[in-house]
PDB file of C-alpha atoms in Angstrom:
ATOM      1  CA  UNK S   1      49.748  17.833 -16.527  1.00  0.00           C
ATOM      2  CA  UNK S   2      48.895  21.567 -15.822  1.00  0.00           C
ATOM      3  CA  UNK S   3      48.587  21.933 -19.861  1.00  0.00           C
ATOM      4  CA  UNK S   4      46.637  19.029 -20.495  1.00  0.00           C
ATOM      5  CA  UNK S   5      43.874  19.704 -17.199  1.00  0.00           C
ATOM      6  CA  UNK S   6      43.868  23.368 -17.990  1.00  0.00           C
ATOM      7  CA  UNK S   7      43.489  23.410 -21.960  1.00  0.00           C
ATOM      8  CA  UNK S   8      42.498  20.520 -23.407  1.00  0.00           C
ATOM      9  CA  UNK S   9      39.030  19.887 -23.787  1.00  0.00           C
ATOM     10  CA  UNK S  10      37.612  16.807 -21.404  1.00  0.00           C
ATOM     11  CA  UNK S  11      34.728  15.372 -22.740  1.00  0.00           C
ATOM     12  CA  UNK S  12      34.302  11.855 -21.143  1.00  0.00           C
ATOM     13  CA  UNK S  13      31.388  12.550 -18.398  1.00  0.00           C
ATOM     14  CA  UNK S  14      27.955  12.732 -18.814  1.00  0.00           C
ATOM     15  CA  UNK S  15      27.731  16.681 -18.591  1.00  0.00           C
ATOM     16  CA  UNK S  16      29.561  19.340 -19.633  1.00  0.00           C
ATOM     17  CA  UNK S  17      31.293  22.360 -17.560  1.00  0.00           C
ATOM     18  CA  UNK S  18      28.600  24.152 -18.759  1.00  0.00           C
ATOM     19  CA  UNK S  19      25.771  21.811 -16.970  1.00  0.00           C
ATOM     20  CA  UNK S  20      24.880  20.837 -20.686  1.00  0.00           C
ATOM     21  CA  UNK S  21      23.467  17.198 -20.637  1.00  0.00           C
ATOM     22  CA  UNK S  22      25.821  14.933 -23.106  1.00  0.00           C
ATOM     23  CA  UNK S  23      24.604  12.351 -25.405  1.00  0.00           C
ATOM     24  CA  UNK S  24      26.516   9.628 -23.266  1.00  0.00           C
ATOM     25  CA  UNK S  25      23.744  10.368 -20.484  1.00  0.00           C
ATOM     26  CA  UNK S  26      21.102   9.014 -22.727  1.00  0.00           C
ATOM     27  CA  UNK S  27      23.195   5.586 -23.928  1.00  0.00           C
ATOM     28  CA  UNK S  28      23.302   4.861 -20.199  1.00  0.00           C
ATOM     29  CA  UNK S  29      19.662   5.357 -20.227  1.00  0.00           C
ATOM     30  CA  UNK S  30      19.107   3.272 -22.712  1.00  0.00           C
ATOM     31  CA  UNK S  31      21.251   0.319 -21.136  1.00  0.00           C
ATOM     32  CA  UNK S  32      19.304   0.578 -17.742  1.00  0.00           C
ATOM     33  CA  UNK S  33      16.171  -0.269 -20.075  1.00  0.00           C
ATOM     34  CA  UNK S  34      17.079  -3.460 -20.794  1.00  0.00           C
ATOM     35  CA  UNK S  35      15.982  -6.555 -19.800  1.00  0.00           C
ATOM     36  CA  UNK S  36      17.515  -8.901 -17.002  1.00  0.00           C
ATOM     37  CA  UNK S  37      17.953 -11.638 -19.334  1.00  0.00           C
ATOM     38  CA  UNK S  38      20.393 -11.196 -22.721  1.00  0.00           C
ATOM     39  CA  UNK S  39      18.628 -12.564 -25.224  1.00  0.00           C
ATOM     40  CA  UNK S  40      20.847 -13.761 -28.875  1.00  0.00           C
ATOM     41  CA  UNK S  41      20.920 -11.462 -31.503  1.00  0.00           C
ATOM     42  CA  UNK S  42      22.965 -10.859 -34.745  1.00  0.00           C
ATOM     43  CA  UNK S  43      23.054  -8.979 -37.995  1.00  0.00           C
ATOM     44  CA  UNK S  44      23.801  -9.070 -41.365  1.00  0.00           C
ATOM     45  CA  UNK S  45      25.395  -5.360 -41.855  1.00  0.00           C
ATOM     46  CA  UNK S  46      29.223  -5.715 -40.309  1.00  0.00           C
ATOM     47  CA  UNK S  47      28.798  -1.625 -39.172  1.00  0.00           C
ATOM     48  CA  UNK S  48      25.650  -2.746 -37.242  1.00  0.00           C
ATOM     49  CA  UNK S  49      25.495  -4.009 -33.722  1.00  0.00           C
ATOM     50  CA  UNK S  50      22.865  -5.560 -31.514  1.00  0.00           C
ATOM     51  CA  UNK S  51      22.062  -6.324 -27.836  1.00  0.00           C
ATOM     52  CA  UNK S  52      18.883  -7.805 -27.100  1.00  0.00           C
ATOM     53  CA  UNK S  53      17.381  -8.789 -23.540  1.00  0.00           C
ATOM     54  CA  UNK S  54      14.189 -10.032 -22.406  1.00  0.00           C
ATOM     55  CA  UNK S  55      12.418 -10.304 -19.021  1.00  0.00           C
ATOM     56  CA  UNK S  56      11.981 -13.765 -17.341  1.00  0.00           C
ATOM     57  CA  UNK S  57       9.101 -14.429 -19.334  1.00  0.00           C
ATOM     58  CA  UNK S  58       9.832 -12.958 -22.623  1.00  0.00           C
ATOM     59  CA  UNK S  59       6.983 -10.579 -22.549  1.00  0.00           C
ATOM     60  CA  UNK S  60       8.869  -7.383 -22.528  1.00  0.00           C
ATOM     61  CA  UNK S  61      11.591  -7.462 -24.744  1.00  0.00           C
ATOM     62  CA  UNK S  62      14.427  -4.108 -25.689  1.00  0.00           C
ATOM     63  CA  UNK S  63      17.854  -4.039 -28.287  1.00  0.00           C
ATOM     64  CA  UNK S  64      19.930  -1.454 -28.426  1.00  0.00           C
ATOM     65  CA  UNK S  65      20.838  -1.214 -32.497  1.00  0.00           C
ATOM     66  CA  UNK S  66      24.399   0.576 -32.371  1.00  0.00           C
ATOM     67  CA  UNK S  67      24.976   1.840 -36.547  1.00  0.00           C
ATOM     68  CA  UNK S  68      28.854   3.009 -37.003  1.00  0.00           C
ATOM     69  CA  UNK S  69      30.785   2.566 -39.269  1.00  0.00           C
ATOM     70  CA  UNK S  70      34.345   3.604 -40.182  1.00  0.00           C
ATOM     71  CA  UNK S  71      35.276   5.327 -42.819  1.00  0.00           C
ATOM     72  CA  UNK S  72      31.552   6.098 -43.136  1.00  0.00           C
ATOM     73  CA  UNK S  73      28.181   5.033 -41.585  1.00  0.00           C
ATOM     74  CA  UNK S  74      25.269   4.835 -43.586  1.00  0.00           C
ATOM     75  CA  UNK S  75      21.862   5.496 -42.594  1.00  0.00           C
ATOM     76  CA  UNK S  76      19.863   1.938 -43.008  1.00  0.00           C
ATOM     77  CA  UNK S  77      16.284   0.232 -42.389  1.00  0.00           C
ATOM     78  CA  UNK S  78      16.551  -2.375 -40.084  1.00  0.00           C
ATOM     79  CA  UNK S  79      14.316  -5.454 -40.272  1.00  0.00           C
ATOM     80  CA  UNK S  80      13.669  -6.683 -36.598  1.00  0.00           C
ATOM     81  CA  UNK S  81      12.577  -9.994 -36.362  1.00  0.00           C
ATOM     82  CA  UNK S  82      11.568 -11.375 -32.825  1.00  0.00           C
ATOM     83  CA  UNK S  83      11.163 -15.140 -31.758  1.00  0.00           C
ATOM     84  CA  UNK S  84       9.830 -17.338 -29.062  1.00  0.00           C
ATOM     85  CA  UNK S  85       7.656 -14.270 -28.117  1.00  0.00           C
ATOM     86  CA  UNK S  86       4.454 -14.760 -25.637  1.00  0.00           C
ATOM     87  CA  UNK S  87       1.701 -13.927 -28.109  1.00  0.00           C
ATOM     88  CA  UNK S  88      -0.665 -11.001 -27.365  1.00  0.00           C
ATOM     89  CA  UNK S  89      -0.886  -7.214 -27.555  1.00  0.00           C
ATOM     90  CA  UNK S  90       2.389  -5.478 -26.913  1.00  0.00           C
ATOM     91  CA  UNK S  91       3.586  -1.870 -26.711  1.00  0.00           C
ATOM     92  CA  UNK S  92       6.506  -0.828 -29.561  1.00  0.00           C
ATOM     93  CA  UNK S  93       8.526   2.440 -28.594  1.00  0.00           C
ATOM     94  CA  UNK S  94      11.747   3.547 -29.694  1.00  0.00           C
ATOM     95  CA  UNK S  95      14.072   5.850 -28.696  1.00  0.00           C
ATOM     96  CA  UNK S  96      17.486   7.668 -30.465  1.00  0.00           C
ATOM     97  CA  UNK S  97      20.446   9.207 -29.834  1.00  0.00           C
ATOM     98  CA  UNK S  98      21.875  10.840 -32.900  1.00  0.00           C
ATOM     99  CA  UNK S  99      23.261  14.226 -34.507  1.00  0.00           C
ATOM    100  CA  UNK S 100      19.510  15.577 -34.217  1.00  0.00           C
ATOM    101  CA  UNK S 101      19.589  15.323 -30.418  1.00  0.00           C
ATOM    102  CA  UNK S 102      16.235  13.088 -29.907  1.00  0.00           C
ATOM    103  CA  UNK S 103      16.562  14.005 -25.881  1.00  0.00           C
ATOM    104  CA  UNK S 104      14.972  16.497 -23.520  1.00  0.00           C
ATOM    105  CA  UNK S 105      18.281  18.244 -21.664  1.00  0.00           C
ATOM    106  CA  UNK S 106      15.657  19.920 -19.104  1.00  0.00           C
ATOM    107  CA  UNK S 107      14.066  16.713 -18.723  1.00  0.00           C
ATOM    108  CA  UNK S 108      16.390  14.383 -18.824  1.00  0.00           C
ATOM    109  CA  UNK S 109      14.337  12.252 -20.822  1.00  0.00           C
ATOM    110  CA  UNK S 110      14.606  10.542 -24.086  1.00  0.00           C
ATOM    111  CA  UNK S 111      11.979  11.404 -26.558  1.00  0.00           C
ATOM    112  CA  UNK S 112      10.242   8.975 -28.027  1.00  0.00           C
ATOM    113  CA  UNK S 113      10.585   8.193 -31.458  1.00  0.00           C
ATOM    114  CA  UNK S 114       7.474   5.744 -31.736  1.00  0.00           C
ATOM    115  CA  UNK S 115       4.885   4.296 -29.519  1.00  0.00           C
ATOM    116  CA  UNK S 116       2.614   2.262 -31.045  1.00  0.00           C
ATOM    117  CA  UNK S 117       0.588  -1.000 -29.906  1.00  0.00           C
ATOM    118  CA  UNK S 118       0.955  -4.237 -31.926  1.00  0.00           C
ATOM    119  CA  UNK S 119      -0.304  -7.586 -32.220  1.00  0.00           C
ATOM    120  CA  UNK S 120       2.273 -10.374 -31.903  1.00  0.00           C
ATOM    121  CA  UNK S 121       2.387 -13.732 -32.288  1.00  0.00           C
ATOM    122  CA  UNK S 122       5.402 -16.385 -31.318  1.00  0.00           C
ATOM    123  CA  UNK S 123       7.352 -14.649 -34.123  1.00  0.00           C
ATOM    124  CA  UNK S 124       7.402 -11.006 -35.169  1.00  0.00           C
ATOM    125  CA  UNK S 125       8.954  -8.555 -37.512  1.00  0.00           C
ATOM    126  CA  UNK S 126       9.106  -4.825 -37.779  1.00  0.00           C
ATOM    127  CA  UNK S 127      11.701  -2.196 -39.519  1.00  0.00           C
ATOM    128  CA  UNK S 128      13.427   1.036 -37.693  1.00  0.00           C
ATOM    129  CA  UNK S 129      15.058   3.843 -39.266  1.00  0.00           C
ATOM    130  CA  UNK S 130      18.743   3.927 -37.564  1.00  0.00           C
ATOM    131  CA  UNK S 131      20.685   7.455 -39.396  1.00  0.00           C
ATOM    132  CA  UNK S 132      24.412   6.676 -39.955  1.00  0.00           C
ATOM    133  CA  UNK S 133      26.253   7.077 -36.475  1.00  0.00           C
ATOM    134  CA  UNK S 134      23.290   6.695 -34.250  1.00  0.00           C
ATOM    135  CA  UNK S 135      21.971   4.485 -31.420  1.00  0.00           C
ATOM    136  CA  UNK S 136      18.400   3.555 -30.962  1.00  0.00           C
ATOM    137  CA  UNK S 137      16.654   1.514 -28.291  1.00  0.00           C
ATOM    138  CA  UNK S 138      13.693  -0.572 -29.460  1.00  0.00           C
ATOM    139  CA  UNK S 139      11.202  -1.891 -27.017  1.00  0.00           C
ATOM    140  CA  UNK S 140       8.680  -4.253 -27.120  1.00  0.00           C
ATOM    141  CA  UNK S 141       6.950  -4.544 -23.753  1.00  0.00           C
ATOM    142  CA  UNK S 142       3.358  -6.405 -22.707  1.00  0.00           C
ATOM    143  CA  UNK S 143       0.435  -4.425 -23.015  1.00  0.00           C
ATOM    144  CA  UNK S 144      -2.974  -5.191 -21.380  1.00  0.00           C
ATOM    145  CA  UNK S 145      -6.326  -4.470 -23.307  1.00  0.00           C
ATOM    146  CA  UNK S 146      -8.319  -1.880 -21.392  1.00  0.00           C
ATOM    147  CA  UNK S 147     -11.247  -3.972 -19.825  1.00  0.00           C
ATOM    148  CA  UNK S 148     -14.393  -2.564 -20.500  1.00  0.00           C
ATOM    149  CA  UNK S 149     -16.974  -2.499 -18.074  1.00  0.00           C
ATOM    150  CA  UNK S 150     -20.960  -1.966 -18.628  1.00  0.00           C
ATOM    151  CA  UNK S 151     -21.784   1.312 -16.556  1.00  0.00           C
ATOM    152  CA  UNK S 152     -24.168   0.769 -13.608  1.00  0.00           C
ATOM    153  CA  UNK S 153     -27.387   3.190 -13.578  1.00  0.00           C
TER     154      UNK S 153
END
């Protein structure tokens, strides 16, 4: 016991002995960002895995997209395609953990991949970049048009 505590490396928590932030923090992060409600989803790659949620009224919806593969993992486009949506102007962001560390350690933060807004209708479809051996967290969350008022002189 004394060898393995004393010289084997540990490397199961979420930060190091140096205080360094591990990329385990930020897949936790990503799981607290989804929905309430799991939501079906599949795909078509076997190395390629998916876990979709929704809130109770399917305006905000998130997936984690989880790309490994053994031997090898290959980096891939992935062609999202979203049903039964609540039509209207939504909010896309996605986040990424992979080898190029896509996190703030001072922060604590995820950094944002994308952000941009998009139209949707009952069904929609856009593609993410997922690099061999990464995990990425897509969200797709209600977004309310600024009102515009006329200014009072």
């Amino acid at each position: 016991m004394s060898f393995h505590w004393n010289q084997m490396p540990h490397r199961f928590g979420m930060f190091g002995v140096a205080e360094e932030v591990r990329p385990q923090y930020f897949v936790y992060q990503m799981i607290s960002r989804l929905g309430a409600n799991r939501v079906r989803a599949s795909s078509d790659a076997e190395d390629v895995r998916i876990v979709a949620s929704s809130d109770e009224h399917r305006e905000n919806v998130s997936l984690i997209i989880v790309n490994y593969g053994l031997p090898v993992s290959q980096e891939r486009i992935a062609t999202l395609r979203f049903s039964g949506l609540k039509p209207g102007s939504k909010r896309l962001s996605t986040y990424r953990v992979d080898r190029s560390a896509k996190w703030s350690g001072e922060q604590l933060a995820l950094l944002q991949i994308e952000n941009r807004e998009v139209e949707t209708e009952r069904d929609f479809s856009c593609q993410v970049y997922c690099p061999a051996d990464s995990i990425g967290l897509v969200m797709l969350e209600h977004h309310e048009e600024p009102t515009v008022r006329p200014m009072r002189h």
